[in-house]
Coordinates of C-alpha atoms in Angstrom, one line a residue:
Chain V
M199 CA -64.6 -57.0 58.1
A200 CA -67.9 -55.5 57.5
Q201 CA -69.8 -54.8 60.6
I202 CA -73.0 -56.8 61.3
L203 CA -75.7 -55.1 63.4
K204 CA -77.8 -57.2 65.7
G205 CA -81.5 -56.2 65.5
E206 CA -84.5 -57.6 67.4
T207 CA -85.3 -60.0 64.6
G208 CA -81.8 -60.9 63.3
D209 CA -78.7 -59.6 61.6
W210 CA -78.4 -56.5 59.5
E211 CA -75.8 -55.3 57.1
I212 CA -75.2 -51.6 56.2
V213 CA -74.7 -50.5 52.6
I214 CA -73.2 -47.1 52.0
G215 CA -72.4 -45.0 49.0
M216 CA -70.7 -41.6 49.2
E217 CA -71.0 -38.4 47.1
V218 CA -68.1 -36.1 47.8
H219 CA -68.0 -32.5 46.6
A220 CA -64.4 -31.4 46.3
Q221 CA -63.6 -27.8 45.4
I222 CA -61.1 -27.7 42.6
T223 CA -57.8 -25.9 43.3
A224 CA -57.8 -23.1 40.7
N225 CA -57.3 -19.3 40.8
S226 CA -60.5 -18.4 39.2
K227 CA -64.0 -19.8 39.0
L228 CA -65.4 -22.5 36.7
F229 CA -67.1 -20.2 34.2
S230 CA -65.8 -16.7 35.3
G231 CA -62.6 -14.8 36.1
A232 CA -63.6 -14.0 39.7
S233 CA -61.2 -15.1 42.4
T234 CA -61.8 -18.4 44.4
D235 CA -60.0 -17.2 47.5
F236 CA -61.6 -18.2 50.7
G237 CA -62.6 -15.6 53.3
G238 CA -63.0 -12.4 51.2
A239 CA -65.5 -9.7 52.2
P240 CA -69.0 -10.7 51.1
N241 CA -69.8 -10.4 47.4
T242 CA -66.3 -9.1 46.4
H243 CA -65.2 -12.3 44.6
V244 CA -68.3 -12.2 42.3
S245 CA -68.4 -11.3 38.6
L246 CA -71.6 -10.5 36.8
V247 CA -71.6 -14.1 35.5
D248 CA -71.6 -15.5 39.0
A249 CA -74.4 -13.1 40.0
A250 CA -76.3 -14.4 36.9
M251 CA -77.0 -10.9 35.4
P252 CA -79.1 -11.2 32.2
G253 CA -77.0 -11.7 29.1
M254 CA -73.8 -13.0 30.9
L255 CA -72.3 -16.1 29.3
P256 CA -70.2 -18.8 31.0
V257 CA -66.7 -19.5 29.6
L258 CA -65.1 -22.7 30.8
N259 CA -61.9 -22.5 32.8
E260 CA -59.3 -24.9 31.1
M261 CA -57.5 -25.4 34.4
C262 CA -60.6 -26.8 36.0
V263 CA -61.0 -29.3 33.1
E264 CA -57.3 -30.3 33.6
Q265 CA -57.8 -30.8 37.3
A266 CA -60.9 -32.9 36.8
V267 CA -59.0 -35.1 34.3
R268 CA -55.9 -35.3 36.6
T269 CA -58.2 -36.4 39.5
G270 CA -59.9 -39.0 37.2
L271 CA -56.5 -40.4 36.3
G272 CA -55.6 -40.5 40.1
L273 CA -58.8 -42.5 40.8
N274 CA -57.8 -45.0 38.1
A275 CA -60.9 -44.0 36.2
Q276 CA -62.0 -43.8 32.6
I277 CA -61.6 -40.3 31.1
N278 CA -64.5 -39.4 28.8
L279 CA -63.2 -37.5 25.8
H280 CA -66.7 -36.2 25.1
S281 CA -68.7 -34.7 28.0
E282 CA -71.6 -32.3 28.3
F283 CA -72.8 -29.6 30.6
E284 CA -76.5 -29.6 31.7
R285 CA -78.7 -27.3 33.8
K286 CA -80.0 -28.6 37.1
N287 CA -83.0 -26.5 37.9
Y288 CA -84.0 -25.5 41.4
F289 CA -84.7 -22.3 43.3
Y290 CA -82.7 -21.1 46.3
P291 CA -81.5 -17.6 47.1
D292 CA -77.9 -18.6 47.0
L293 CA -78.3 -19.9 43.5
P294 CA -78.9 -16.7 41.5
Q295 CA -79.1 -18.5 38.0
G296 CA -82.1 -20.6 39.2
Y297 CA -80.1 -23.5 38.0
Q298 CA -76.7 -25.1 38.6
I299 CA -74.5 -25.8 35.6
S300 CA -73.5 -29.5 36.2
Q301 CA -72.9 -32.7 34.2
Y302 CA -75.5 -35.4 34.1
L303 CA -75.8 -37.9 31.3
H304 CA -72.2 -37.4 30.1
P305 CA -69.7 -36.7 32.9
I306 CA -66.1 -36.0 32.2
V307 CA -64.9 -39.0 34.2
G308 CA -66.5 -42.5 34.4
K309 CA -65.8 -45.7 36.4
G310 CA -62.7 -46.0 38.5
E311 CA -61.5 -47.6 41.7
I312 CA -59.4 -46.8 44.8
E313 CA -57.9 -48.9 47.6
I314 CA -58.8 -48.0 51.2
D315 CA -56.7 -49.0 54.3
L316 CA -58.8 -50.5 57.1
P317 CA -58.0 -50.2 60.8
D318 CA -57.1 -54.0 61.0
G319 CA -54.4 -53.4 58.3
S320 CA -56.4 -55.0 55.4
V321 CA -57.0 -53.3 52.1
K322 CA -60.4 -53.1 50.3
K323 CA -61.3 -51.8 46.8
I324 CA -64.0 -49.2 46.5
G325 CA -65.5 -48.5 43.1
I326 CA -65.9 -45.0 41.8
T327 CA -69.1 -44.5 39.7
R328 CA -68.3 -41.2 38.2
L329 CA -66.8 -37.7 38.6
H330 CA -68.4 -34.7 37.2
L331 CA -67.8 -30.9 37.1
E332 CA -70.3 -28.4 38.5
Q333 CA -70.7 -25.0 39.9
D334 CA -70.8 -24.4 43.7
A335 CA -73.6 -22.3 45.1
G336 CA -73.3 -19.2 47.3
K337 CA -73.6 -19.2 51.0
S338 CA -76.7 -18.2 53.1
I339 CA -76.5 -17.1 56.6
H340 CA -79.6 -17.6 58.6
D341 CA -78.8 -16.7 62.2
Q342 CA -78.1 -12.9 61.9
H343 CA -81.7 -11.7 61.7
P344 CA -85.1 -13.1 62.9
T345 CA -86.9 -12.9 59.6
K346 CA -84.1 -12.4 57.0
S347 CA -81.3 -14.5 55.5
Y348 CA -78.1 -13.0 54.2
V349 CA -76.6 -14.2 51.0
D350 CA -72.9 -14.0 50.0
L351 CA -72.1 -15.2 46.4
N352 CA -68.3 -15.4 46.8
R353 CA -68.4 -19.2 46.5
S354 CA -71.0 -19.1 43.8
G355 CA -69.5 -20.5 40.6
C356 CA -66.4 -22.0 42.2
A357 CA -65.6 -25.3 40.4
L358 CA -66.6 -28.5 42.2
M359 CA -65.9 -32.1 41.4
E360 CA -68.7 -34.4 42.6
I361 CA -67.1 -37.8 43.1
V362 CA -69.7 -40.6 43.5
S363 CA -68.7 -44.0 44.9
E364 CA -70.3 -47.4 44.2
P365 CA -72.4 -48.8 47.2
D366 CA -69.3 -50.8 48.2
I367 CA -68.9 -49.4 51.6
R368 CA -70.2 -51.6 54.5
D369 CA -69.7 -49.7 57.7
A370 CA -68.6 -46.4 59.3
D371 CA -64.9 -47.3 59.5
E372 CA -64.8 -48.1 55.8
A373 CA -66.7 -44.8 55.1
C374 CA -64.0 -42.9 57.1
A375 CA -61.2 -44.8 55.4
Y376 CA -62.7 -44.0 52.0
L377 CA -63.0 -40.3 52.8
A378 CA -59.4 -40.2 54.2
K379 CA -57.9 -41.9 51.2
L380 CA -59.9 -39.8 48.8
R381 CA -58.7 -36.7 50.5
M382 CA -55.1 -38.0 50.5
I383 CA -55.3 -38.7 46.8
L384 CA -56.7 -35.2 46.0
R385 CA -54.0 -33.5 48.1
Y386 CA -51.2 -35.5 46.4
L387 CA -52.7 -34.6 43.0
G388 CA -53.0 -30.9 44.1
T389 CA -56.5 -30.8 42.7
C390 CA -58.3 -30.0 46.0
D391 CA -56.9 -28.8 49.3
G392 CA -59.2 -31.2 51.2
N393 CA -60.0 -28.7 53.9
M394 CA -63.2 -30.0 55.4
E395 CA -63.5 -27.1 57.9
E396 CA -63.5 -24.5 55.2
G397 CA -65.9 -26.6 53.2
S398 CA -63.6 -27.4 50.3
M399 CA -64.5 -31.1 50.8
R400 CA -68.0 -32.0 51.7
A401 CA -69.7 -35.4 51.9
D402 CA -73.2 -36.7 51.4
V403 CA -73.7 -40.3 52.6
N404 CA -76.3 -42.7 51.2
V405 CA -77.2 -45.3 53.8
S406 CA -79.5 -48.3 53.5
V407 CA -79.7 -51.6 55.4
R408 CA -80.5 -55.2 54.4
R409 CA -80.3 -58.7 55.6
P410 CA -76.7 -59.9 54.9
G411 CA -76.4 -60.7 51.2
A412 CA -80.0 -59.7 50.4
A413 CA -81.0 -57.2 47.7
L414 CA -80.4 -53.5 48.3
G415 CA -82.8 -51.8 50.6
T416 CA -84.3 -48.3 50.2
R417 CA -81.7 -45.7 50.9
C418 CA -81.7 -42.3 52.6
E419 CA -79.3 -39.5 51.6
I420 CA -77.7 -37.7 54.6
K421 CA -76.4 -34.2 54.1
N422 CA -74.2 -32.0 56.3
V423 CA -71.8 -34.7 57.2
N424 CA -68.7 -32.6 57.3
S425 CA -66.1 -34.3 59.4
L426 CA -64.8 -37.8 59.8
K427 CA -66.5 -37.9 63.2
A428 CA -69.8 -36.8 61.8
V429 CA -69.6 -39.5 59.1
Q430 CA -69.0 -42.2 61.8
M431 CA -71.9 -40.9 64.0
A432 CA -74.4 -40.2 61.3
I433 CA -74.0 -43.7 59.8
D434 CA -74.4 -45.4 63.1
Y435 CA -77.4 -43.4 64.0
E436 CA -79.1 -43.7 60.6
A437 CA -78.5 -47.5 60.3
R438 CA -80.1 -48.0 63.8
R439 CA -83.0 -45.8 62.8
Q440 CA -83.7 -47.7 59.7
I441 CA -83.5 -51.1 61.4
E442 CA -85.9 -50.0 64.0
I443 CA -88.4 -48.9 61.4
I444 CA -88.2 -52.1 59.4
E445 CA -88.4 -54.3 62.5
G446 CA -91.5 -52.4 63.6
N447 CA -93.0 -53.4 60.3
G448 CA -92.6 -50.0 58.8
A449 CA -91.0 -49.1 55.5
I450 CA -88.1 -46.8 54.7
V451 CA -89.1 -43.7 52.7
Q452 CA -86.4 -42.6 50.2
E453 CA -85.6 -39.1 51.3
T454 CA -83.0 -36.5 52.0
R455 CA -82.1 -36.2 55.7
L456 CA -80.0 -33.7 57.5
W457 CA -77.3 -34.6 60.1
D458 CA -77.7 -32.5 63.2
P459 CA -74.3 -32.7 65.0
A460 CA -75.7 -30.9 68.1
K461 CA -78.5 -33.4 68.6
G462 CA -76.6 -36.4 67.2
E463 CA -79.5 -37.4 64.9
T464 CA -80.7 -37.3 61.4
R465 CA -83.9 -35.6 60.4
S466 CA -86.0 -35.4 57.3
M467 CA -85.2 -32.4 55.1
R468 CA -87.7 -32.9 52.4
S469 CA -90.7 -35.2 52.2
K470 CA -91.1 -37.3 49.0
E471 CA -94.0 -35.1 47.7
D472 CA -91.6 -32.1 47.2
A473 CA -88.7 -34.3 46.2
H474 CA -86.7 -32.3 43.7
D475 CA -87.5 -32.6 40.0
Y476 CA -84.4 -31.0 38.6
R477 CA -85.5 -31.1 34.9
Y478 CA -82.0 -31.4 33.6
F479 CA -81.3 -30.4 30.0
P480 CA -78.2 -29.5 28.0
D481 CA -77.0 -26.0 28.7
P482 CA -77.5 -24.1 25.5
D483 CA -74.7 -21.6 26.5
L484 CA -72.1 -24.3 26.4
L485 CA -71.0 -26.7 23.6
P486 CA -70.0 -30.2 24.4
L487 CA -66.5 -30.5 25.9
E488 CA -64.2 -32.5 23.5
L489 CA -60.8 -33.6 24.9
K490 CA -57.9 -34.8 22.8
H491 CA -56.4 -38.2 23.6
D492 CA -52.9 -36.8 23.5
W493 CA -53.7 -34.0 25.9
V494 CA -55.0 -36.5 28.5
G495 CA -51.8 -38.5 27.9
Q496 CA -49.7 -35.4 28.7
I497 CA -51.5 -34.9 32.0
K498 CA -51.0 -38.6 32.8
E499 CA -47.3 -38.2 32.4
T500 CA -47.2 -35.4 35.0
L501 CA -49.1 -37.4 37.7
P502 CA -47.1 -37.5 40.9
E503 CA -46.4 -40.8 42.7
L504 CA -49.7 -41.5 44.4
P505 CA -50.2 -42.6 48.1
D506 CA -50.5 -46.3 47.4
Q507 CA -47.5 -46.4 45.1
K508 CA -45.5 -44.5 47.6
K509 CA -46.5 -46.8 50.4
H510 CA -45.4 -49.9 48.5
R511 CA -42.1 -48.3 47.5
F512 CA -41.4 -47.3 51.2
M513 CA -42.0 -50.9 52.2
L514 CA -39.9 -52.4 49.5
S515 CA -36.9 -50.0 49.3
Y516 CA -36.7 -48.8 52.9
G517 CA -37.8 -52.1 54.5
L518 CA -40.5 -50.3 56.6
S519 CA -43.6 -52.0 57.9
A520 CA -47.0 -51.4 56.3
Y521 CA -48.1 -49.4 59.3
D522 CA -45.0 -47.1 59.4
S523 CA -45.3 -46.6 55.7
S524 CA -48.9 -45.6 55.8
V525 CA -48.1 -43.1 58.6
L526 CA -45.3 -41.5 56.6
I527 CA -47.2 -41.3 53.4
A528 CA -50.4 -39.7 54.9
E529 CA -49.2 -36.4 53.7
K530 CA -46.9 -35.7 50.8
V531 CA -44.8 -33.2 52.7
R532 CA -44.4 -35.7 55.5
A533 CA -43.2 -38.4 53.0
D534 CA -40.9 -35.9 51.3
Y535 CA -39.5 -34.9 54.7
Y536 CA -38.9 -38.5 55.6
E537 CA -37.1 -39.3 52.4
T538 CA -34.7 -36.4 53.0
V539 CA -34.0 -37.6 56.5
A540 CA -33.4 -41.1 55.2
Q541 CA -31.0 -40.0 52.5
G542 CA -28.1 -39.6 55.0
C543 CA -28.8 -42.4 57.5
D544 CA -30.3 -45.7 58.3
A545 CA -33.9 -45.8 56.8
K546 CA -35.6 -47.7 59.6
L547 CA -34.0 -45.6 62.3
A548 CA -35.1 -42.5 60.4
A549 CA -38.7 -43.8 60.3
N550 CA -38.7 -44.3 64.1
W551 CA -37.3 -40.9 64.7
V552 CA -39.7 -39.1 62.4
I553 CA -42.8 -41.0 63.6
N554 CA -42.1 -41.3 67.3
E555 CA -40.0 -38.2 68.2
L556 CA -40.7 -35.6 65.6
L557 CA -44.4 -36.3 64.8
G558 CA -44.9 -36.8 68.5
I559 CA -43.7 -33.4 69.6
L560 CA -45.2 -31.6 66.5
N561 CA -48.5 -33.1 67.3
K562 CA -48.3 -32.0 70.9
D563 CA -47.5 -28.4 69.8
G564 CA -50.2 -28.5 67.1
K565 CA -47.6 -27.8 64.4
A566 CA -47.5 -29.1 60.8
I567 CA -44.4 -30.8 59.6
T568 CA -43.7 -27.8 57.4
E569 CA -43.3 -25.7 60.6
S570 CA -40.8 -28.1 62.2
P571 CA -37.9 -26.2 63.7
I572 CA -35.7 -29.2 62.8
G573 CA -35.0 -29.4 59.1
A574 CA -35.0 -32.9 57.5
A575 CA -31.3 -32.9 56.5
N576 CA -30.5 -31.8 60.1
L577 CA -32.5 -34.7 61.6
G578 CA -30.7 -37.1 59.3
Q579 CA -27.4 -35.7 60.5
L580 CA -28.4 -36.5 64.1
I581 CA -29.4 -40.0 63.3
A582 CA -26.2 -40.6 61.4
R583 CA -24.3 -39.6 64.6
I584 CA -26.1 -42.4 66.5
S585 CA -25.1 -44.8 63.7
D586 CA -21.5 -43.8 63.6
S587 CA -21.3 -44.0 67.4
T588 CA -20.6 -40.3 67.9
I589 CA -23.4 -40.2 70.4
S590 CA -25.7 -42.7 72.1
G591 CA -29.4 -43.0 71.5
K592 CA -30.0 -41.5 74.9
I593 CA -27.9 -38.5 74.4
A594 CA -29.5 -38.1 70.9
K595 CA -32.8 -37.5 72.6
D596 CA -31.3 -34.6 74.5
V597 CA -29.7 -33.2 71.4
F598 CA -33.1 -33.6 69.6
A599 CA -34.8 -31.5 72.3
E600 CA -32.1 -28.9 72.0
M601 CA -32.4 -28.8 68.1
Y602 CA -36.2 -28.5 68.4
A603 CA -35.8 -25.6 70.9
T604 CA -33.1 -23.7 69.1
G605 CA -33.1 -24.8 65.5
Q606 CA -29.3 -25.4 65.7
T607 CA -27.7 -28.3 63.8
A608 CA -27.0 -31.6 65.5
D609 CA -23.2 -31.3 65.0
S610 CA -23.0 -27.8 66.5
I611 CA -24.9 -28.9 69.6
I612 CA -22.8 -32.0 70.0
E613 CA -19.6 -30.0 69.5
G614 CA -20.7 -27.0 71.6
K615 CA -21.9 -29.0 74.6
G616 CA -19.1 -31.5 74.4
L617 CA -21.6 -34.5 74.1
K618 CA -19.4 -36.6 71.9
Q619 CA -19.4 -40.1 73.1
V620 CA -16.3 -41.3 74.8
T621 CA -14.8 -44.3 72.9
D622 CA -11.3 -43.9 74.2
T623 CA -10.6 -47.2 76.1
G624 CA -8.2 -45.5 78.5
A625 CA -10.6 -42.8 79.5
I626 CA -13.5 -45.3 80.1
E627 CA -11.1 -47.6 82.0
K628 CA -10.2 -44.8 84.3
I629 CA -13.7 -44.2 85.3
V630 CA -14.4 -47.9 85.7
D631 CA -11.5 -48.2 88.0
E632 CA -12.7 -45.2 90.1
V633 CA -16.2 -46.7 90.4
I634 CA -14.8 -50.0 91.5
A635 CA -12.5 -48.3 94.1
E636 CA -15.3 -46.2 95.5
N637 CA -17.7 -49.1 96.0
P638 CA -15.8 -51.9 97.7
D639 CA -18.9 -53.3 99.5
N640 CA -20.9 -53.6 96.3
V641 CA -17.9 -55.2 94.5
A642 CA -17.7 -57.8 97.3
A643 CA -21.5 -58.4 97.1
Y644 CA -21.3 -58.8 93.3
K645 CA -18.4 -61.2 93.5
S646 CA -20.4 -63.3 96.0
G647 CA -23.1 -63.8 93.4
K648 CA -25.4 -60.7 93.4
D649 CA -25.4 -60.5 89.6
K650 CA -28.0 -57.8 89.6
L651 CA -25.5 -55.3 90.9
F652 CA -23.9 -55.2 87.4
G653 CA -26.5 -52.6 86.4
F654 CA -25.5 -50.5 89.4
F655 CA -21.9 -50.3 88.1
V656 CA -23.0 -49.5 84.6
G657 CA -25.2 -46.7 86.0
Q658 CA -22.4 -45.2 88.0
V659 CA -20.0 -45.2 85.1
M660 CA -22.5 -43.6 82.8
K661 CA -23.2 -41.0 85.5
K662 CA -19.6 -40.2 86.0
S663 CA -19.1 -39.8 82.2
Q664 CA -22.2 -37.6 82.0
G665 CA -23.8 -40.2 79.7
K666 CA -21.1 -39.9 77.2
A667 CA -19.3 -43.3 77.6
N668 CA -20.0 -45.7 74.9
P669 CA -22.4 -48.2 76.6
D670 CA -21.0 -51.4 74.9
M671 CA -17.5 -50.5 75.9
V672 CA -18.6 -49.8 79.5
N673 CA -20.2 -53.3 79.6
D674 CA -17.1 -55.0 78.3
L675 CA -14.7 -53.3 80.6
L676 CA -16.8 -53.8 83.7
K677 CA -17.2 -57.5 82.9
K678 CA -13.4 -57.8 82.5
K679 CA -12.6 -55.9 85.7
L680 CA -15.1 -57.3 88.1
Chain I
M111 CA -101.3 -32.2 28.5
D112 CA -103.7 -32.2 31.5
K113 CA -104.3 -29.7 34.2
A114 CA -102.4 -31.7 36.9
T115 CA -99.3 -31.6 34.7
V116 CA -99.6 -27.9 34.1
K117 CA -100.0 -27.4 37.8
K118 CA -96.9 -29.4 38.6
V119 CA -94.8 -27.6 36.0
A120 CA -96.0 -24.2 37.3
T121 CA -95.1 -25.2 40.9
L122 CA -91.6 -26.2 39.8
A123 CA -91.2 -22.9 38.0
R124 CA -92.6 -21.1 41.1
L125 CA -95.4 -19.6 39.0
A126 CA -98.8 -18.9 40.7
I127 CA -101.6 -19.7 38.2
T128 CA -105.4 -19.9 38.7
E129 CA -107.7 -22.8 38.0
A130 CA -108.9 -21.0 34.8
E131 CA -105.3 -20.5 33.6
Q132 CA -104.5 -24.1 34.2
E133 CA -107.2 -25.0 31.8
K134 CA -106.2 -22.4 29.3
F135 CA -102.4 -23.4 29.4
A136 CA -103.2 -27.1 29.3
T137 CA -104.8 -26.5 25.9
Q138 CA -102.1 -24.2 24.7
L139 CA -99.2 -26.3 25.9
G140 CA -100.8 -29.4 24.5
G141 CA -101.0 -27.7 21.1
I142 CA -97.3 -26.7 21.2
L143 CA -96.2 -30.1 22.2
K144 CA -98.3 -31.7 19.5
W145 CA -96.7 -29.4 16.9
V146 CA -93.2 -30.2 18.1
E147 CA -94.0 -33.9 18.0
M148 CA -94.1 -33.7 14.3
M149 CA -90.3 -33.9 14.5
G150 CA -90.8 -37.5 15.6
E151 CA -91.8 -38.3 12.0
V152 CA -88.2 -37.8 10.8
N153 CA -86.1 -40.9 10.9
T154 CA -83.1 -40.1 13.1
D155 CA -81.7 -43.6 13.5
N156 CA -77.9 -43.5 13.6
V157 CA -77.8 -39.7 13.6
E158 CA -75.7 -38.0 16.3
P159 CA -77.4 -35.2 18.2
L160 CA -76.2 -31.8 16.8
A161 CA -75.0 -29.3 19.4
N162 CA -74.3 -26.5 16.9
V163 CA -74.5 -25.9 13.2
V164 CA -71.2 -24.3 12.5
N165 CA -68.9 -27.0 13.8
I166 CA -66.8 -25.0 16.3
D167 CA -65.2 -26.2 19.5
L168 CA -66.1 -25.1 23.0
K169 CA -63.8 -22.1 23.8
L170 CA -61.9 -22.3 27.1
R171 CA -60.4 -19.5 29.1
P172 CA -57.0 -19.5 31.0
D173 CA -57.2 -19.7 34.8
I174 CA -56.6 -16.0 35.4
V175 CA -58.4 -13.8 37.9
N176 CA -59.5 -10.8 35.9
D177 CA -63.0 -10.1 37.2
G178 CA -64.8 -9.5 40.6
D179 CA -64.3 -6.7 43.1
I180 CA -67.5 -5.0 41.8
R181 CA -69.6 -5.5 44.8
D182 CA -71.7 -2.3 44.3
A183 CA -72.5 -3.3 40.8
V184 CA -73.4 -6.8 41.9
L185 CA -75.8 -5.5 44.6
A186 CA -77.2 -2.6 42.6
N187 CA -80.4 -4.3 41.6
A188 CA -81.0 -6.0 44.9
P189 CA -84.3 -5.1 46.6
E190 CA -82.4 -5.2 49.9
A191 CA -78.7 -5.3 50.8
L192 CA -76.8 -4.8 54.0
E193 CA -73.1 -4.7 54.8
G194 CA -72.3 -6.2 51.4
F195 CA -74.8 -9.1 51.7
F196 CA -78.0 -9.7 49.7
V197 CA -80.8 -9.7 52.2
V198 CA -83.8 -12.0 51.4
P199 CA -86.8 -13.3 53.4
K200 CA -85.7 -16.0 55.8
V201 CA -85.1 -19.4 54.1
V202 CA -84.3 -22.4 56.1
E203 CA -85.0 -25.9 54.9

């Protein structure tokens, strides 16, 4: 449900569109052979092309083209077989060319659509306007010197995909869900690592407000929104700011604003008078990019199963709830882990164990599932031992803790510690008899109608068997004997 | 082409020009644009824009790291550098 904001003079609706810059996973840059590795010493991953030395010519990286097409297909979007590179002109010290090579009138990917999952469990479609290829800029550091800025061009020339959404997003929750789903799709496709902290995925948010159902209001573009939390806070702040201005009989000025996470506010970055006039024109160093239909078809055939497809398959073939499925598919490695676990045991039980036990403890220890001390097949073995009554669910939790601590297999721990469930009627009967003999008072009380004491007897038997007696058999035998 | 347009283009290109130069360039640029406008006389209906005259495809390169690690060369012409960085007058938007 889209959120409605109450103003002084009535209801307001927020309209949001997102521009996401995603760094393409590739070894080398969009137009040069320098490395894209993050964290190198300053200006070491820079070729003379990236430094814009006179006479250097850009040569397009075919892997980056393939990744953009792959992403377009993953966004259910139209692939444009003809696209063009243009120069976007502006001056900034971390942009040595004085222009960014980008795509403008003819992007490589056109209209598409993705589904987002909202907190209330519903699903909404968000339109994709376009995806285009462009160069990243370098990095300026402003806080090392009172009057100087330091520039590192390592990131200059890395390939970015700018992914623009339609203004279909209606509140901060939807914006976060969109960003989360987009990140998931990119990671499944292997076209961007989605690491927001390292800046390989960055979002600009366009926000405007209007009376519900009215025509679109004037929007402001908010930059520097680099985490899900920042998206949430920036949208809430900006919508309130705009409503206050309009209700005070003011008008919204179309402008670029900067999100300041320290102050929790947006502020104007550039006034309208110096709004950028980018003077786009086709880059004379690059011919138009022509793709072959068959080549696009080949990439389509190598697409992995995408998050939504996987979610629906988990619900159908494993009988899992929508919620459990969406938790399991959030990361591809997690989904793969789950499927390996579920191969050897009950699928629903496997989902419970992976979500509640494994993810619980990994989360607590700040570990990724790839760092789990318990291998997937091993966890499957443990769950199979519950299903085949070798151990009880309660003992299984102890075994799980032991597996997590030592990395040993379930069977070797069950064997080594003698945890195998006792299902021998004679053995259980013997313990039951002992417990009855040791507690004559309670037996009498139970027989005179204190039914609640049954639990006491079960507890005593389980204790004497060190938790190994089969609980169902204990119940049956006690009922018979008392 | 008027003086105001010349001034705006000069600002965008970060060129400092005087009042007198604005006048001079307005006349010169106006002449150049007028000359180029002659192209408008040719009927180009149903003609695709031509990107090159020899009909070649855009050449692509494989995704291989074969460049970089030339920091000294990259910084050689910098008016100021420190610890591997370019150093420029402070810029904060």
